[in-house]
mmCIF file of N, CA and C and ligand atoms in Angstrom:
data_model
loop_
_atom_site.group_PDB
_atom_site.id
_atom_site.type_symbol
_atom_site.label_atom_id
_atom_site.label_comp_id
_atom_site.label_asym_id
_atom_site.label_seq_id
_atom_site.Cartn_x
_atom_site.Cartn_y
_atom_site.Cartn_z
ATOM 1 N N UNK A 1 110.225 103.837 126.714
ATOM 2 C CA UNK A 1 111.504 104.468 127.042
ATOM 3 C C UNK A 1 111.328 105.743 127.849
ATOM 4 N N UNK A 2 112.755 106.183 128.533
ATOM 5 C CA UNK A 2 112.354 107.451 129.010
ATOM 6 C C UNK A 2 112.073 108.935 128.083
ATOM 7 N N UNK A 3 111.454 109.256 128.772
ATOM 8 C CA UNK A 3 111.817 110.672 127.728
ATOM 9 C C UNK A 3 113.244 111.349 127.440
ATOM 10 N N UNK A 4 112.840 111.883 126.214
ATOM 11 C CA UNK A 4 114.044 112.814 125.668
ATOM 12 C C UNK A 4 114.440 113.928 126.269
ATOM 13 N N UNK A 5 115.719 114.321 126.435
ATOM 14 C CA UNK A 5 115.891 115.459 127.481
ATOM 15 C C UNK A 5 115.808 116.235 126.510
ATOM 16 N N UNK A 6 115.075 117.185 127.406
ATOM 17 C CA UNK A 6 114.438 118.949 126.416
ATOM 18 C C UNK A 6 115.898 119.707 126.774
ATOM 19 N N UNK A 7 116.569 119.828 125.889
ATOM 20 C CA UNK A 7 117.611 120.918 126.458
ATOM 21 C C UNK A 7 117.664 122.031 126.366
ATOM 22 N N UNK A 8 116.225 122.848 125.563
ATOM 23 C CA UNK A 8 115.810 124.066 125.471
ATOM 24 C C UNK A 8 114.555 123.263 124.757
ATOM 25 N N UNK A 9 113.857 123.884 125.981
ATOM 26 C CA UNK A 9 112.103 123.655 125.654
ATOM 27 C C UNK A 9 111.297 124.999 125.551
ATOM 28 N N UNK A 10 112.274 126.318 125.022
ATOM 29 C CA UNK A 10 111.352 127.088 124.705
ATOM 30 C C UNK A 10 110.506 127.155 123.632
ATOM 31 N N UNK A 11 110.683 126.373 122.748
ATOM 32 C CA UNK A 11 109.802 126.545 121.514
ATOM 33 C C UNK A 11 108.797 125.215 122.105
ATOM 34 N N UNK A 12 108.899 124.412 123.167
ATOM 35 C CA UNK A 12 108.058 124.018 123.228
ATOM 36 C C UNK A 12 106.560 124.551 123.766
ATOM 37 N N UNK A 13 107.480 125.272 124.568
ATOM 38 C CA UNK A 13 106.484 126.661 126.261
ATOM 39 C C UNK A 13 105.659 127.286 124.663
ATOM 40 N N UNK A 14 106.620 127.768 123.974
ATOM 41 C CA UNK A 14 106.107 128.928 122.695
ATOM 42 C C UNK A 14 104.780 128.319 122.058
ATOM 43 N N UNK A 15 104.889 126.864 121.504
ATOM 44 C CA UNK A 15 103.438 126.393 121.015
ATOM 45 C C UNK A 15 102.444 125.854 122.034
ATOM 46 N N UNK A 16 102.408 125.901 123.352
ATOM 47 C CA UNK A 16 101.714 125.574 123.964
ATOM 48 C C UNK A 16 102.118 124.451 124.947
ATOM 49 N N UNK A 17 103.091 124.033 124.742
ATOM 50 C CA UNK A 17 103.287 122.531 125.302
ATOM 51 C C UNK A 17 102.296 121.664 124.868
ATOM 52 N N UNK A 18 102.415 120.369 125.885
ATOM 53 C CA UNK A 18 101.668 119.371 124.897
ATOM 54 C C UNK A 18 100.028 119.582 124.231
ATOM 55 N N UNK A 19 99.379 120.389 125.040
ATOM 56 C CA UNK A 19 97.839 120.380 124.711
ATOM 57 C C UNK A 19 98.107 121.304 123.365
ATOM 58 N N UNK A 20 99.070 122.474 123.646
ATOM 59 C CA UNK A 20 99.077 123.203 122.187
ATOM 60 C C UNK A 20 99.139 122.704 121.010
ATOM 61 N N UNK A 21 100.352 121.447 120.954
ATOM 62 C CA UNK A 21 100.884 120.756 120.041
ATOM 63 C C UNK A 21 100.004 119.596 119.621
ATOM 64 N N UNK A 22 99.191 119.460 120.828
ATOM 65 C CA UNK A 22 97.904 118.504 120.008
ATOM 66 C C UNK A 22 96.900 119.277 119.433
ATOM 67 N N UNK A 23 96.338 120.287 119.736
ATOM 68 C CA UNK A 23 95.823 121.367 118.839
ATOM 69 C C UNK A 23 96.494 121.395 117.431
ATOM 70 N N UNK A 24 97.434 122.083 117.487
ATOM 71 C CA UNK A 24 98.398 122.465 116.143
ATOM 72 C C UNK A 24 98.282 121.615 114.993
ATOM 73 N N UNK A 25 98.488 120.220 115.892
ATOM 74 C CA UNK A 25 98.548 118.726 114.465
ATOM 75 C C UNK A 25 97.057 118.470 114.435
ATOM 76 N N UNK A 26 96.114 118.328 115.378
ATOM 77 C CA UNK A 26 94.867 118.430 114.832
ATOM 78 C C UNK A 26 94.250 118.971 114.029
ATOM 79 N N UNK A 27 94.193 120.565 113.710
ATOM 80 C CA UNK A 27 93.908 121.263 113.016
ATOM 81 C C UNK A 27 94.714 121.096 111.788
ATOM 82 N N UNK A 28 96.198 120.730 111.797
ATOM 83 C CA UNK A 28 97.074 120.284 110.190
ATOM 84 C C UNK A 28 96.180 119.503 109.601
ATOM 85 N N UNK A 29 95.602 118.068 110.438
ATOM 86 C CA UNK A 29 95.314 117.130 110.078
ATOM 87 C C UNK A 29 93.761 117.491 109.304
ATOM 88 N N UNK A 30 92.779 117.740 109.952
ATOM 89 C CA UNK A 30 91.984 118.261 109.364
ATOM 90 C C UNK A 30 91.585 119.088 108.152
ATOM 91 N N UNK A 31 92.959 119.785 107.983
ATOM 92 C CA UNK A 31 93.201 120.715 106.535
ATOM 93 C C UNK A 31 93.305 119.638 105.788
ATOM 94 N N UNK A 32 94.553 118.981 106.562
ATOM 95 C CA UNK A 32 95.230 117.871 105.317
ATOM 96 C C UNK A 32 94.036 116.685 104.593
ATOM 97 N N UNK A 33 93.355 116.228 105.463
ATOM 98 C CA UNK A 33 92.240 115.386 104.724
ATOM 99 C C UNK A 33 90.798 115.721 104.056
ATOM 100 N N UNK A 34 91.346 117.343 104.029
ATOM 101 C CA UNK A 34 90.340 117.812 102.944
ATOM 102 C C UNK A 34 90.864 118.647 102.078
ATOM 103 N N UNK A 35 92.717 118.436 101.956
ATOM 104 C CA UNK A 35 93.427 119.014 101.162
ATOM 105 C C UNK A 35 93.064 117.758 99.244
ATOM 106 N N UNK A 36 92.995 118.510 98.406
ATOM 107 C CA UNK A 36 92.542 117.939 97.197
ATOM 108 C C UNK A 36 93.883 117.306 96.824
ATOM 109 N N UNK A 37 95.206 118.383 97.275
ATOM 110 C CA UNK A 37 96.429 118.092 96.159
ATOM 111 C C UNK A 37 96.650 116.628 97.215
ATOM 112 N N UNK A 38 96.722 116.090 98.536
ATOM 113 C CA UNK A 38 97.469 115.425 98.772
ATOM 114 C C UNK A 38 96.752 114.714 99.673
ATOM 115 N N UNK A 39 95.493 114.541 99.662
ATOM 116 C CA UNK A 39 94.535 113.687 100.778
ATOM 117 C C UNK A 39 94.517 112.065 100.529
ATOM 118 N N UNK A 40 94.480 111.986 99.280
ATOM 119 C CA UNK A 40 95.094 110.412 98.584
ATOM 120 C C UNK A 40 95.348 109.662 99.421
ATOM 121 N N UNK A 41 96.838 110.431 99.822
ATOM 122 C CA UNK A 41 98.123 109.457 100.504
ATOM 123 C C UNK A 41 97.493 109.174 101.638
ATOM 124 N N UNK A 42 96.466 110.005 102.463
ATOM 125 C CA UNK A 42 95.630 109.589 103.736
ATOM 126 C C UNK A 42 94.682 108.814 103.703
ATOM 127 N N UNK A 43 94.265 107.809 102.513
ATOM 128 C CA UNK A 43 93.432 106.916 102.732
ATOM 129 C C UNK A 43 93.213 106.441 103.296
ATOM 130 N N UNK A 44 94.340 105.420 103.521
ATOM 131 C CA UNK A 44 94.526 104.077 104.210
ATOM 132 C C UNK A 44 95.054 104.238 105.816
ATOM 133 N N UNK A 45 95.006 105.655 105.840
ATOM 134 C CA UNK A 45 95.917 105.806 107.243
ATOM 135 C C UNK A 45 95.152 105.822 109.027
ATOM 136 N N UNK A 46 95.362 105.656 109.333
ATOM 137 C CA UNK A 46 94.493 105.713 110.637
ATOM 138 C C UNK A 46 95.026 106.991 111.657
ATOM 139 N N UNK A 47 94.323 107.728 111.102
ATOM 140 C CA UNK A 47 94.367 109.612 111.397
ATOM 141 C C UNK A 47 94.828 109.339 113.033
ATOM 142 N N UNK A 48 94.242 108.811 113.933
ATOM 143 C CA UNK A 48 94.232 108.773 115.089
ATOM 144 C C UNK A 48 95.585 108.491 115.856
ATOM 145 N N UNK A 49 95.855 107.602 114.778
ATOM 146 C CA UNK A 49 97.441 107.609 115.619
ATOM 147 C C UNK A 49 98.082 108.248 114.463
ATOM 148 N N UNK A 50 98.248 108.123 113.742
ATOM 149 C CA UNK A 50 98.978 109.526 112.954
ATOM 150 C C UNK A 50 99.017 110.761 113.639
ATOM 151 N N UNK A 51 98.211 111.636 114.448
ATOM 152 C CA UNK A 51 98.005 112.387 115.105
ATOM 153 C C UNK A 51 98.597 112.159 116.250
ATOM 154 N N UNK A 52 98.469 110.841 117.309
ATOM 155 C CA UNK A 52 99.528 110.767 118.258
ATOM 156 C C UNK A 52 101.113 110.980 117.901
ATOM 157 N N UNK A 53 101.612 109.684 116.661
ATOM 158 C CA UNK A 53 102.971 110.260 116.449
ATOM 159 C C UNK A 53 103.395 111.669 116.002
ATOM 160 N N UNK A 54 102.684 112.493 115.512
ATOM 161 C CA UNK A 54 102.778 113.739 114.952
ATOM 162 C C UNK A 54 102.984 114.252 116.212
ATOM 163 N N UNK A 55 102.024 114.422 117.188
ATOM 164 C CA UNK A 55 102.292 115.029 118.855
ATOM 165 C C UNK A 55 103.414 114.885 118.936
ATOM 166 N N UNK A 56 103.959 113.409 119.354
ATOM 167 C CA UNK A 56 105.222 112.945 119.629
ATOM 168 C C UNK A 56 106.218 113.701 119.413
ATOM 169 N N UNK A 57 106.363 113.496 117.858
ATOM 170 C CA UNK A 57 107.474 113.922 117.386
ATOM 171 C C UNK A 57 107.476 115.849 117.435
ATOM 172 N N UNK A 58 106.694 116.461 117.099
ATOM 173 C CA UNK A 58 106.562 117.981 117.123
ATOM 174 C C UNK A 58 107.097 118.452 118.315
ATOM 175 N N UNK A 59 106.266 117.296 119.452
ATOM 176 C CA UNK A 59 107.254 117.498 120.816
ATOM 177 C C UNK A 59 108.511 117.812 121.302
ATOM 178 N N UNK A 60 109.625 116.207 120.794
ATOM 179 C CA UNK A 60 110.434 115.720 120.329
ATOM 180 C C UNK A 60 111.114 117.188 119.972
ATOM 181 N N UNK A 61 110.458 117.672 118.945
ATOM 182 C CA UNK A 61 111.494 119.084 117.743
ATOM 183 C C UNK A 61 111.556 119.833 118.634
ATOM 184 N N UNK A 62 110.045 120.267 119.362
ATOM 185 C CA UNK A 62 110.080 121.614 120.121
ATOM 186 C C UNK A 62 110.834 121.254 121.047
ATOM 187 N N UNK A 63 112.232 120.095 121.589
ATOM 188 C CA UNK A 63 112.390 120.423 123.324
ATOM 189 C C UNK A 63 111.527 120.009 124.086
ATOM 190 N N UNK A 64 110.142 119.334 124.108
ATOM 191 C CA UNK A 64 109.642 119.122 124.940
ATOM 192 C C UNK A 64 109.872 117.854 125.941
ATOM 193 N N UNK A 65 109.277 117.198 126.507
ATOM 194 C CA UNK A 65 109.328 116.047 127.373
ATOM 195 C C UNK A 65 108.670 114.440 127.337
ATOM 196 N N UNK A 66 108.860 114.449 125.600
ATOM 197 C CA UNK A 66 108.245 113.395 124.990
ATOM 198 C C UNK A 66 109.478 112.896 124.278
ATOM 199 N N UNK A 67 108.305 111.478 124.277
ATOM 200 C CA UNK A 67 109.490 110.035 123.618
ATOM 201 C C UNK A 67 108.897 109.761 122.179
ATOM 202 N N UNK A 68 109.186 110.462 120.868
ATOM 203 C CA UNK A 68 108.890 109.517 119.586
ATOM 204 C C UNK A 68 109.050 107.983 119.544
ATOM 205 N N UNK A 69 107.359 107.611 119.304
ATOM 206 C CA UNK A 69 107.572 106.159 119.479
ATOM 207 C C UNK A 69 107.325 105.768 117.996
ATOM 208 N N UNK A 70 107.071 106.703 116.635
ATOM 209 C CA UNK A 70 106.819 106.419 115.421
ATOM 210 C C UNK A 70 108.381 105.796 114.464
ATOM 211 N N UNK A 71 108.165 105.600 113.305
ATOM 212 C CA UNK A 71 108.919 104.849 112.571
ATOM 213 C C UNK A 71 109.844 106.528 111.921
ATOM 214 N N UNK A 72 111.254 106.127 111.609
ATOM 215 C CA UNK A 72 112.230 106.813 111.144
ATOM 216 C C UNK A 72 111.257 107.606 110.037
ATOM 217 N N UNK A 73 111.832 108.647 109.646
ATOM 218 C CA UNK A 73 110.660 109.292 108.805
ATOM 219 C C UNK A 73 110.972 108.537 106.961
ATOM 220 N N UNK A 74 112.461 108.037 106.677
ATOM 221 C CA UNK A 74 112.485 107.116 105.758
ATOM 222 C C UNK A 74 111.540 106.140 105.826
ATOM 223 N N UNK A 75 111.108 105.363 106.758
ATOM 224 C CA UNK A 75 110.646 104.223 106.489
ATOM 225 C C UNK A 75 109.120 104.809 106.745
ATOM 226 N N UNK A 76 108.843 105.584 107.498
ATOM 227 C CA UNK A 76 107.324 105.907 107.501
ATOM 228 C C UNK A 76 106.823 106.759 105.889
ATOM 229 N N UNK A 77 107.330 106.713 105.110
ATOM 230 C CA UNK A 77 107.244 107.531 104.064
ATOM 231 C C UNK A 77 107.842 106.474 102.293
ATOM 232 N N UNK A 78 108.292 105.444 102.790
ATOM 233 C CA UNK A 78 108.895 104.829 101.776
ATOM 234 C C UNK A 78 107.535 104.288 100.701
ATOM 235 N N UNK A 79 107.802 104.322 99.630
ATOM 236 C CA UNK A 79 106.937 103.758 98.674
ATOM 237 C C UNK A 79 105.776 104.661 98.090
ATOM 238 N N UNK A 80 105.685 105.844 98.780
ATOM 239 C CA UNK A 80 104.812 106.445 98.874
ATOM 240 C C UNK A 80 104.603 107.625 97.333
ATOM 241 N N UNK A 81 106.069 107.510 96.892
ATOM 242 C CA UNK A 81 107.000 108.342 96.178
ATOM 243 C C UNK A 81 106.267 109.604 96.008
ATOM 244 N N UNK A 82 106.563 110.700 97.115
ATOM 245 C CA UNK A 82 105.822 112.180 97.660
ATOM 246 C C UNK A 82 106.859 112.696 96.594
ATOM 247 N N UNK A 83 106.391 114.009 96.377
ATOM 248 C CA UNK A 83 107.221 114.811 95.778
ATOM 249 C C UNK A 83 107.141 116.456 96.590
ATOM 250 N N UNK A 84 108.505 117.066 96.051
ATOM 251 C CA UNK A 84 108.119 118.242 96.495
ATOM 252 C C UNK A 84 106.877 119.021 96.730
ATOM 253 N N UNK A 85 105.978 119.092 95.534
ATOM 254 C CA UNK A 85 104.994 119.314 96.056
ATOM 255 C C UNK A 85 103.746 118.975 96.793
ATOM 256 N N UNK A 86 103.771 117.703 97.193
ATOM 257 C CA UNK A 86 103.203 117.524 98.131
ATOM 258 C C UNK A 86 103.489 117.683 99.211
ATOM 259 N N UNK A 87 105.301 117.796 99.844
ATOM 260 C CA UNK A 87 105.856 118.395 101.201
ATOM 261 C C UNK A 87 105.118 119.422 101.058
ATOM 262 N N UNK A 88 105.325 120.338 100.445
ATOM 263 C CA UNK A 88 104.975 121.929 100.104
ATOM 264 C C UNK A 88 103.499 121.835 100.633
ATOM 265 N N UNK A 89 102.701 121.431 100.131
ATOM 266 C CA UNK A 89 101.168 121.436 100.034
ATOM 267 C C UNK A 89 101.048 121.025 101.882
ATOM 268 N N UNK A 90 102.063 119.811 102.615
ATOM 269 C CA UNK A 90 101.346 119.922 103.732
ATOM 270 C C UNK A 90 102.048 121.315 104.697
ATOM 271 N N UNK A 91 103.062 121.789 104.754
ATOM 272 C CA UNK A 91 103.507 122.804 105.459
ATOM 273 C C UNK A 91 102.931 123.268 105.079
ATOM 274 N N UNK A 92 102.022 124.051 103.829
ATOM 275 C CA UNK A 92 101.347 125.353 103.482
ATOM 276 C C UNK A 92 99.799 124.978 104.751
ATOM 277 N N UNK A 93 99.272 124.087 104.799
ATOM 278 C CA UNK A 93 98.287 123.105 105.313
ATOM 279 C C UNK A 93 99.045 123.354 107.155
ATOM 280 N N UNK A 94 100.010 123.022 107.757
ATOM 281 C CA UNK A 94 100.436 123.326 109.089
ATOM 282 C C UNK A 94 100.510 124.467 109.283
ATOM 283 N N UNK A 95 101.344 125.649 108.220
ATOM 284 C CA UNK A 95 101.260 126.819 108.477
ATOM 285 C C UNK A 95 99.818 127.398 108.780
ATOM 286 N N UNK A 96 98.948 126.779 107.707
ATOM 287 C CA UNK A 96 97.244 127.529 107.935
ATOM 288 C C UNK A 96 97.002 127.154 109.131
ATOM 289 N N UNK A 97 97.143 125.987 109.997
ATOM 290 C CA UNK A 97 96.366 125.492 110.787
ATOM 291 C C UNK A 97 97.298 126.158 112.161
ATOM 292 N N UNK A 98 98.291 126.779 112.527
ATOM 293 C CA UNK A 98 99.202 127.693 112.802
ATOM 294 C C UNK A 98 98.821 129.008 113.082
ATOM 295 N N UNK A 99 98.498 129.177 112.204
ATOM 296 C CA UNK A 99 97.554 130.693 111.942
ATOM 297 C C UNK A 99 96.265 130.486 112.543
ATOM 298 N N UNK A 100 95.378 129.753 112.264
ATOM 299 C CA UNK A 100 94.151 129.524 112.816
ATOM 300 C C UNK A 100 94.349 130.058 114.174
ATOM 301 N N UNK A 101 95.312 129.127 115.229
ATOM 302 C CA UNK A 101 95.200 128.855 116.203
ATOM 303 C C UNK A 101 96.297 129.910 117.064
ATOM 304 N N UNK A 102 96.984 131.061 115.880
ATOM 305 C CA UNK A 102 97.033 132.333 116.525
ATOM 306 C C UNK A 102 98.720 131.728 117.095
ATOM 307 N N UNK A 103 99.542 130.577 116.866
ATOM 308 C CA UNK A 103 100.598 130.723 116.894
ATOM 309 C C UNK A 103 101.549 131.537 116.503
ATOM 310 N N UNK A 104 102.230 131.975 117.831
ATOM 311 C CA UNK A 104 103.261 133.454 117.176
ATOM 312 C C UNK A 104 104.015 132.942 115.924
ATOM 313 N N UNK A 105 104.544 134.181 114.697
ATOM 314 C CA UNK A 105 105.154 133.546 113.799
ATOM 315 C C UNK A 105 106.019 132.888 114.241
ATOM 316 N N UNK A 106 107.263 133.631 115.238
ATOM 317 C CA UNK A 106 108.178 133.234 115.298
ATOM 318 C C UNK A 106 108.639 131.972 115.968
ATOM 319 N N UNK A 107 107.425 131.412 116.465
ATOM 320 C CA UNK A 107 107.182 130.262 116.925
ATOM 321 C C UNK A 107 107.087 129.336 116.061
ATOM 322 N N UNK A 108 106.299 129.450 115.101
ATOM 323 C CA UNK A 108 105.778 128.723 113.416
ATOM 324 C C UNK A 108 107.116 128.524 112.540
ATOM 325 N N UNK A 109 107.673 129.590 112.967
ATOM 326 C CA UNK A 109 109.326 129.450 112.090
ATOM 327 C C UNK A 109 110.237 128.781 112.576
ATOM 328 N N UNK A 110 110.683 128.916 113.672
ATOM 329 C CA UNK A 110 110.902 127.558 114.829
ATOM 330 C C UNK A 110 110.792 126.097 114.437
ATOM 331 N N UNK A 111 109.645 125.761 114.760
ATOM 332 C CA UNK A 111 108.885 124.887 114.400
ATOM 333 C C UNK A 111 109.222 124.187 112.880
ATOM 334 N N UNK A 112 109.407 125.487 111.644
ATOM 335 C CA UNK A 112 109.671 124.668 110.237
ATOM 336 C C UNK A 112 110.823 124.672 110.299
ATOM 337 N N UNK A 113 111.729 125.465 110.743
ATOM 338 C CA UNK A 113 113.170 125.136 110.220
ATOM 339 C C UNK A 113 113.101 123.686 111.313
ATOM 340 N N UNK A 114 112.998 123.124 112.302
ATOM 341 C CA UNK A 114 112.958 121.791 112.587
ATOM 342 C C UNK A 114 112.697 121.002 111.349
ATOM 343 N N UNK A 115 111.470 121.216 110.835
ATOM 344 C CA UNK A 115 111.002 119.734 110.009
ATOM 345 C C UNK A 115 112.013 120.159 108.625
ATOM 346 N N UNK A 116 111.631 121.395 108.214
ATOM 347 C CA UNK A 116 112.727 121.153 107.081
ATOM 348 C C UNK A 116 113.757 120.092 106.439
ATOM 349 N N UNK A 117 114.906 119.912 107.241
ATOM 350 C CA UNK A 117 115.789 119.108 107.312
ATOM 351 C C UNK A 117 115.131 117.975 107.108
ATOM 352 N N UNK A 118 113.739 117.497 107.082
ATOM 353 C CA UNK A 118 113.443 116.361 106.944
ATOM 354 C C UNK A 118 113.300 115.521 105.857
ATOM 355 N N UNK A 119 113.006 116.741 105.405
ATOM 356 C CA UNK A 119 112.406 116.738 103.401
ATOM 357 C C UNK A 119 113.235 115.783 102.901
ATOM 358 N N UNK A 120 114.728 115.578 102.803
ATOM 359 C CA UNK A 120 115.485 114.294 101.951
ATOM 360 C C UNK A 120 114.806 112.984 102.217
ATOM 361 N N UNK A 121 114.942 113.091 103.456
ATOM 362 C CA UNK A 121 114.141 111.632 103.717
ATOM 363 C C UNK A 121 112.949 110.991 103.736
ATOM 364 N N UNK A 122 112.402 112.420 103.374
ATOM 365 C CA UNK A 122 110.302 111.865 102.901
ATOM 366 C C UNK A 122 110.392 111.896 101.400
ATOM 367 N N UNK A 123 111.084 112.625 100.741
ATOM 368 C CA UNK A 123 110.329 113.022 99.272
ATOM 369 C C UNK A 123 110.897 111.829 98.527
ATOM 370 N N UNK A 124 110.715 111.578 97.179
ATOM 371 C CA UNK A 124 111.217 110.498 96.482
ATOM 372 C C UNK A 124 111.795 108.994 97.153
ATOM 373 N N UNK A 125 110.620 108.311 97.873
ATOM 374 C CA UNK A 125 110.845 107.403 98.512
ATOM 375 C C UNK A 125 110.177 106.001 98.459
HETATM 376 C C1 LIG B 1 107.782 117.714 107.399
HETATM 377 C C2 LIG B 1 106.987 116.879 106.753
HETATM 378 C C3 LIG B 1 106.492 115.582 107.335
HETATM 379 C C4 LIG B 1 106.592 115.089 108.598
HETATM 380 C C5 LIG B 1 107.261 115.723 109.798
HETATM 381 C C6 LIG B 1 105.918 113.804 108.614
HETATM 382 C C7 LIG B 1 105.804 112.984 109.724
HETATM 383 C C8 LIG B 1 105.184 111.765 109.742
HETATM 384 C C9 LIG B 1 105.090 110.899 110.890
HETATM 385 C C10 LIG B 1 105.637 111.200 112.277
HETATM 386 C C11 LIG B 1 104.437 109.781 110.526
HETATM 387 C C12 LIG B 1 104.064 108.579 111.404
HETATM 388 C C13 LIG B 1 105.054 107.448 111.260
HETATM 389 C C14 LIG B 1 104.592 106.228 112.008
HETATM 390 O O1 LIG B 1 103.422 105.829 111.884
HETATM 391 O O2 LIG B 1 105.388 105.624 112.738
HETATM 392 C C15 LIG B 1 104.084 109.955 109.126
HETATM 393 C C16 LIG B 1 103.357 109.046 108.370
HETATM 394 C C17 LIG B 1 102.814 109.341 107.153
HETATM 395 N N1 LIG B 1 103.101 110.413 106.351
HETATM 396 FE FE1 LIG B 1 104.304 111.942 106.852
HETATM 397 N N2 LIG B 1 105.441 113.548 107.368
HETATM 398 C C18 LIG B 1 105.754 114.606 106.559
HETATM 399 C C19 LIG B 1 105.422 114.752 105.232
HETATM 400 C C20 LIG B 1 104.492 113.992 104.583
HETATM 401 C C21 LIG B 1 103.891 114.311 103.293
HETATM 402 C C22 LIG B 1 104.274 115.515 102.441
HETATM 403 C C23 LIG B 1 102.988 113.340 103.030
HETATM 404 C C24 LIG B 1 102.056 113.195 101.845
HETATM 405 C C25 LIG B 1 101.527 114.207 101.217
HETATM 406 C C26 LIG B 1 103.030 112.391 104.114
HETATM 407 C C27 LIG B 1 102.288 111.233 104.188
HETATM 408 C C28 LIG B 1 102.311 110.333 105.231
HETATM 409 C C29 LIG B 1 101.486 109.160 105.294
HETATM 410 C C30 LIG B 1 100.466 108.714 104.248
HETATM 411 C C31 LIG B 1 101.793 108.533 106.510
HETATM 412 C C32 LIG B 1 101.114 107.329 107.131
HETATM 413 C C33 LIG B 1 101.480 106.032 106.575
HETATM 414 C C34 LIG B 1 100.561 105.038 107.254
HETATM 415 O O3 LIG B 1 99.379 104.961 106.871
HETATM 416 O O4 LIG B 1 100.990 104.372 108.208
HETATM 417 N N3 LIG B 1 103.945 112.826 105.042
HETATM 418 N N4 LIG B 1 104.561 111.154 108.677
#
């Protein structure tokens, strides 16, 4: 498909655009599969494209000039039955990897109030 129109892509410019935003989820990802509380759920997963749709979509949030080609976040998350604290455990895990990489806060805050809103549709699923 075509891309999504960015209708304010400053928070995208803010994390880097796309190379930033593949940084950003790389480094999540890396926390996350040596996170103890919630690495489990990453067994079976194939990091590699997990990491592409993560690009995607972060894109997608920031305004940028990308097409999410991953599954609704209900259905990418169903069965899985996450709980609050495991949302919790991976934003604490994006925020670190955020910090690492010297993203302005106010960029990082940006960025969560996007996914926020997401939480109904991942947790208890
Ligand atoms: C804001 C929070 C979250 C966002 C934005 C998010 C986003 C995504 C995206 C984009 C995918 C890929 C869907 C696809 O393959 O089409 C995905 C898959 C997945 N997510 Fe999340 N997720 C979140 C929270 C969580 C949490 C808290 C966990 C567990 C601790 C989790 C576990 C998984 C797993 C295991 C998969 C891969 C399933 C598979 O192997 O195909 N997610 N998520």
């Amino acid at each position: 498909g075509l891309p999504q129109p960015a209708s304010d892509d400053g928070l995208y410019r803010q994390l880097g655009g796309r190379e930033g935003i593949s940084a950003i989820v790389e480094e999540m990802l890396v926390r996350l599969v040596e996170d103890e509380r919630i690495a489990h759920h990453f067994a079976q997963t194939d990091i590699i494209q997990l990491h592409e749709r993560l690009v995607e979509q972060f894109c997608v949030e920031a305004g940028g000039p990308c097409t999410y080609r991953g599954l609704s976040m209900e259905d990418a998350h169903i069965g899985l039955d996450l709980t609050e604290a495991d949302f919790n455990a991976l934003v604490e895990d994006l925020v670190d990897a955020m910090e690492a990489l010297e993203v302005p806060t106010r960029a990082q805050n940006r960025l969560l109030r996007r996914l926020a809103p997401m939480r109904p549709q991942i947790i208890h699923r």
